[in-house]
Short mmCIF file of C-alpha atoms in Angstrom, two decimals:
data_model
loop_
_atom_site.label_atom_id
_atom_site.label_comp_id
_atom_site.label_asym_id
_atom_site.label_seq_id
_atom_site.Cartn_x
_atom_site.Cartn_y
_atom_site.Cartn_z
CA MET A 1 -16.11 193.63 111.51
CA LEU A 2 -15.73 190.51 109.39
CA SER A 3 -11.96 190.70 109.85
CA VAL A 4 -12.45 190.57 113.62
CA VAL A 5 -14.47 187.36 113.22
CA PHE A 6 -11.75 185.70 111.16
CA LEU A 7 -9.00 186.92 113.47
CA ALA A 8 -10.70 185.44 116.54
CA PRO A 9 -9.13 181.95 116.10
CA LEU A 10 -5.68 183.57 115.93
CA ALA A 11 -6.36 185.43 119.17
CA VAL A 12 -7.55 182.23 120.88
CA MET A 13 -4.42 180.45 119.61
CA ALA A 14 -2.12 183.15 120.97
CA LEU A 15 -3.89 183.27 124.36
CA GLY A 16 -3.97 179.49 124.60
CA SER A 17 -0.20 179.35 124.02
CA LEU A 18 0.26 181.27 127.28
CA GLN A 19 -1.72 178.84 129.43
CA ARG A 20 0.11 176.72 131.95
CA PRO A 21 0.68 173.12 130.75
CA LEU A 22 -0.47 170.10 132.74
CA GLN A 23 -3.32 172.10 134.22
CA PRO A 24 -7.09 171.75 133.72
CA PRO A 25 -8.45 174.01 130.98
CA PRO A 26 -9.77 177.43 132.11
CA ASP A 27 -13.43 177.82 132.93
CA GLY A 28 -14.68 179.90 129.99
CA LEU A 29 -12.57 182.23 127.82
CA ASP A 30 -9.46 183.37 129.64
CA LEU A 31 -8.68 186.71 127.99
CA TRP A 32 -5.24 186.90 129.59
CA PRO A 33 -3.74 183.99 131.52
CA ASP A 34 -2.47 184.93 134.95
CA PRO A 35 0.38 184.25 135.08
CA ALA A 36 1.28 184.06 131.39
CA GLU A 37 3.47 181.03 130.72
CA TRP A 38 6.01 182.44 128.24
CA ALA A 39 8.20 179.39 128.88
CA ASN A 40 5.92 177.40 126.54
CA TYR A 41 7.77 178.93 123.59
CA ALA A 42 11.13 177.87 124.97
CA ALA A 43 9.76 174.34 125.40
CA VAL A 44 8.73 173.96 121.74
CA PRO A 45 12.19 172.78 120.52
CA ARG A 46 12.01 169.87 122.98
CA PHE A 47 9.03 168.47 121.10
CA MET A 48 9.95 169.33 117.49
CA PRO A 49 13.15 170.55 115.74
CA VAL A 50 11.46 173.84 114.93
CA GLY A 51 14.64 175.56 113.67
CA ARG A 52 15.44 172.92 111.07
CA LEU A 53 11.81 172.64 109.97
CA LEU A 54 11.55 176.42 109.56
CA VAL A 55 14.65 176.35 107.36
CA ASN A 56 13.13 173.54 105.27
CA SER A 57 9.94 175.55 104.74
CA LEU A 58 11.88 178.71 103.94
CA LEU A 59 13.95 176.91 101.30
CA LEU A 60 10.77 175.37 99.90
CA VAL A 61 9.10 178.77 99.56
CA VAL A 62 12.21 180.46 98.12
CA VAL A 63 12.46 177.81 95.39
CA ALA A 64 8.79 177.10 94.65
CA VAL A 65 7.36 180.64 94.55
CA PRO A 66 9.60 182.06 91.77
CA VAL A 67 9.16 178.90 89.69
CA THR A 68 5.38 179.12 90.14
CA VAL A 69 5.32 182.77 89.05
CA VAL A 70 7.47 182.09 85.97
CA VAL A 71 5.53 179.02 84.82
CA THR A 72 2.04 180.43 85.40
CA SER A 73 2.82 183.86 83.94
CA MET A 74 4.23 182.31 80.77
CA ALA A 75 1.22 180.02 80.46
CA GLY A 76 -1.18 182.90 81.13
CA LEU A 77 0.48 185.06 78.48
CA ALA A 78 0.28 182.18 75.99
CA ILE A 79 -3.46 181.88 76.62
CA ALA A 80 -3.95 185.64 76.29
CA MET A 81 -2.06 185.76 72.98
CA ALA A 82 -3.87 182.74 71.52
CA ARG A 83 -6.76 183.39 69.19
CA GLY A 84 -10.14 181.84 68.46
CA ARG A 85 -10.57 178.14 69.08
CA ALA A 86 -7.05 177.68 70.47
CA ARG A 87 -7.70 180.22 73.22
CA ARG A 88 -11.04 178.66 74.17
CA TRP A 89 -9.46 175.21 74.19
CA LEU A 90 -6.61 176.31 76.48
CA ILE A 91 -9.01 177.98 78.91
CA GLY A 92 -11.26 174.93 78.91
CA VAL A 93 -8.33 172.60 79.64
CA SER A 94 -7.19 174.86 82.49
CA VAL A 95 -10.66 174.90 84.03
CA LEU A 96 -10.94 171.13 83.62
CA MET A 97 -7.60 170.62 85.39
CA LEU A 98 -8.75 172.96 88.15
CA LEU A 99 -11.77 170.71 88.77
CA VAL A 100 -9.62 167.60 89.31
CA PRO A 101 -9.65 166.77 93.07
CA ALA A 102 -6.24 167.14 94.69
CA ALA A 103 -6.60 163.72 96.32
CA ALA A 104 -6.76 162.11 92.87
CA LEU A 105 -3.18 163.25 92.19
CA TRP A 106 -1.50 162.07 95.38
CA VAL A 107 -0.80 158.48 94.32
CA PRO A 108 0.32 159.31 90.73
CA ARG A 109 2.71 161.96 92.08
CA VAL A 110 4.27 159.52 94.54
CA VAL A 111 4.71 156.83 91.88
CA LEU A 112 6.17 159.29 89.35
CA LEU A 113 8.62 160.97 91.72
CA ARG A 114 9.79 157.70 93.22
CA GLY A 115 10.27 156.31 89.73
CA VAL A 116 12.67 159.12 88.79
CA GLY A 117 14.38 159.13 92.20
CA LEU A 118 13.18 162.57 93.31
CA ALA A 119 11.07 161.56 96.31
CA ASP A 120 11.93 162.25 99.94
CA THR A 121 14.11 165.37 99.57
CA PRO A 122 13.65 168.85 101.07
CA PHE A 123 12.76 170.14 97.59
CA THR A 124 10.41 167.36 96.51
CA VAL A 125 7.29 169.42 97.16
CA ALA A 126 8.82 172.32 95.21
CA LEU A 127 8.66 170.17 92.08
CA LEU A 128 4.91 170.85 92.04
CA ALA A 129 5.79 174.40 91.00
CA LEU A 130 6.97 173.08 87.63
CA ALA A 131 3.28 172.40 86.91
CA GLY A 132 2.28 175.87 88.10
CA THR A 133 1.10 174.62 91.53
CA THR A 134 -2.56 175.10 90.51
CA PRO A 135 -4.31 176.02 87.23
CA PHE A 136 -6.03 178.86 89.09
CA TYR A 137 -2.81 180.88 88.94
CA VAL A 138 -2.61 180.30 85.19
CA LEU A 139 -6.15 181.58 84.73
CA LEU A 140 -5.36 184.58 86.94
CA PHE A 141 -2.42 185.52 84.75
CA ALA A 142 -4.46 184.88 81.61
CA LEU A 143 -7.03 187.40 82.86
CA ALA A 144 -4.32 189.93 83.73
CA CYS A 145 -2.53 189.53 80.39
CA SER A 146 -5.80 189.74 78.44
CA ARG A 147 -6.14 193.33 79.70
CA ILE A 148 -2.88 194.29 77.99
CA PRO A 149 -3.68 195.93 74.62
CA THR A 150 -3.17 193.43 71.83
CA SER A 151 -1.61 196.15 69.71
CA LEU A 152 1.14 196.57 72.31
CA LEU A 153 2.03 192.88 72.28
CA GLU A 154 1.95 192.79 68.46
CA ALA A 155 4.13 195.90 68.25
CA ALA A 156 6.68 194.32 70.56
CA THR A 157 6.74 191.23 68.35
CA LEU A 158 7.15 193.33 65.20
CA GLU A 159 10.08 195.14 66.80
CA GLY A 160 11.87 191.80 66.92
CA LEU A 161 11.34 190.82 70.53
CA SER A 162 11.31 187.09 71.16
CA PRO A 163 8.37 185.54 73.06
CA VAL A 164 10.51 185.40 76.19
CA ALA A 165 11.44 189.08 75.80
CA VAL A 166 7.78 190.03 75.33
CA TRP A 167 6.96 188.12 78.50
CA TRP A 168 9.79 189.67 80.51
CA ARG A 169 9.81 193.26 79.22
CA VAL A 170 6.13 193.85 78.45
CA ALA A 171 3.77 191.37 80.10
CA LEU A 172 5.32 191.03 83.57
CA PRO A 173 5.63 194.77 84.30
CA LEU A 174 2.03 195.39 83.21
CA ALA A 175 0.73 192.38 85.16
CA ARG A 176 2.54 193.24 88.39
CA PRO A 177 -0.62 193.00 90.60
CA ALA A 178 -1.08 189.42 89.38
CA VAL A 179 2.60 188.68 90.03
CA VAL A 180 2.31 189.89 93.62
CA ALA A 181 -0.98 188.05 94.16
CA VAL A 182 0.32 184.73 92.82
CA ALA A 183 3.58 185.09 94.76
CA ALA A 184 1.68 185.74 98.01
CA LEU A 185 -0.86 182.96 97.49
CA SER A 186 1.70 180.38 96.42
CA GLY A 187 3.99 181.38 99.28
CA LEU A 188 1.21 180.81 101.79
CA PHE A 189 0.34 177.52 100.11
CA TYR A 190 3.86 176.11 100.29
CA TRP A 191 4.35 177.38 103.82
CA SER A 192 1.15 175.83 105.16
CA THR A 193 0.77 172.66 103.09
CA PHE A 194 1.16 169.35 104.91
CA MET A 195 -0.78 166.87 102.75
CA ASP A 196 1.70 167.03 99.87
CA PRO A 197 4.74 166.58 102.15
CA LEU A 198 2.87 163.84 104.01
CA THR A 199 2.56 161.81 100.81
CA LEU A 200 5.86 162.77 99.15
CA VAL A 201 8.37 163.13 102.01
CA SER A 202 8.90 160.29 104.46
CA SER A 203 12.03 161.43 106.30
CA PRO A 204 11.25 163.73 109.27
CA ALA A 205 14.52 165.60 108.63
CA ASN A 206 13.11 166.81 105.31
CA TRP A 207 9.67 167.81 106.56
CA PRO A 208 8.45 171.38 106.23
CA VAL A 209 7.34 173.08 109.41
CA ALA A 210 3.60 172.62 108.76
CA LEU A 211 4.00 168.83 108.72
CA GLY A 212 6.08 168.97 111.88
CA LEU A 213 3.32 170.97 113.55
CA ARG A 214 0.78 168.42 112.35
CA SER A 215 2.72 165.70 114.18
CA LEU A 216 2.29 167.63 117.45
CA SER A 217 -1.49 167.59 117.18
CA GLU A 218 -1.48 164.12 118.70
CA MET A 219 -0.11 165.42 122.01
CA GLU A 220 -2.19 164.84 125.10
CA ALA A 221 -4.60 167.64 125.91
CA ALA A 222 -2.67 168.73 129.01
CA LEU A 223 0.25 169.76 126.77
CA TYR A 224 -1.84 171.68 124.26
CA PRO A 225 -0.45 175.09 125.37
CA ILE A 226 2.93 173.98 124.01
CA TYR A 227 1.27 172.83 120.79
CA LEU A 228 -0.42 176.24 120.46
CA ALA A 229 2.90 177.97 121.13
CA ALA A 230 4.39 175.99 118.23
CA ALA A 231 1.42 177.02 116.10
CA VAL A 232 2.12 180.68 116.86
CA VAL A 233 5.77 180.24 115.88
CA VAL A 234 4.74 178.59 112.60
CA THR A 235 1.99 181.10 111.80
CA ALA A 236 3.88 184.32 112.55
CA PRO A 237 6.21 184.28 109.48
CA ALA A 238 3.26 183.62 107.16
CA LEU A 239 1.27 186.51 108.64
CA ILE A 240 4.23 188.87 108.30
CA ALA A 241 4.86 187.83 104.69
CA PHE A 242 1.16 188.18 103.86
CA GLY A 243 1.08 191.68 105.35
CA ILE A 244 4.07 192.73 103.26
CA GLY A 245 2.61 191.16 100.14
CA GLN A 246 -0.74 192.83 100.71
CA ARG A 247 0.83 196.28 100.92
CA SER A 248 2.85 195.59 97.78
CA PHE A 249 -0.28 194.35 96.00
CA PHE A 250 -2.31 197.47 96.72
CA SER A 251 0.59 199.77 95.85
CA SER A 252 1.06 197.99 92.50
CA VAL A 253 -2.67 198.27 91.80
CA GLU A 254 -2.59 202.00 92.48
CA ARG A 255 0.38 202.47 90.14
CA SER A 256 -1.30 200.47 87.40
#
């Protein structure tokens, strides 16, 4: 029942995308427009280069998600293997970084990336993955790795495995639910984010699709069906990816 409530905006978006443009809004909730204006989807490329923006977002996700998983899983394993005061200190620093407002980092990021010449590229936003995207993912992996028996990690070390080998051959397979969860969450983040590209990417040719959709929100109200059609096009890949990731998450939980 709660899912129906949260899915209602998606249904309204899909139905609104089939309304006829340049017409007064319907009186009440129009469950199915008659006739349905499927041509709104064909009109979307006239208002935004949706194909190029989708490719930009896809490249961003393909690059940023694996980097996020690698960085956060390594950091989480390091926290789980730390002992005593060092472990408490690392957790405290992660929580403190999580409490820093995102808006406080916008200006420093712009200054830093422009200073090293990495601003305004299709992969600029993906550089955030080098910092793990968010400390929440690090804490999630730390919790998952802390459930691995310490004796198993110590035995792997005594057998001569390097820290990287312990991470790759022991920690990652046993923390697969966390891997799937972080991959799904970070994928949705990089697909839907527009504030980071808005501050870091100035060239429209390098925008991800979410920022391109944001630029259409200033259309006049009579053209909103086309805007909603663009929103459906942008939202559909994320919903499909989330559905696949959700099934993989529950299957990995059952196996573990």
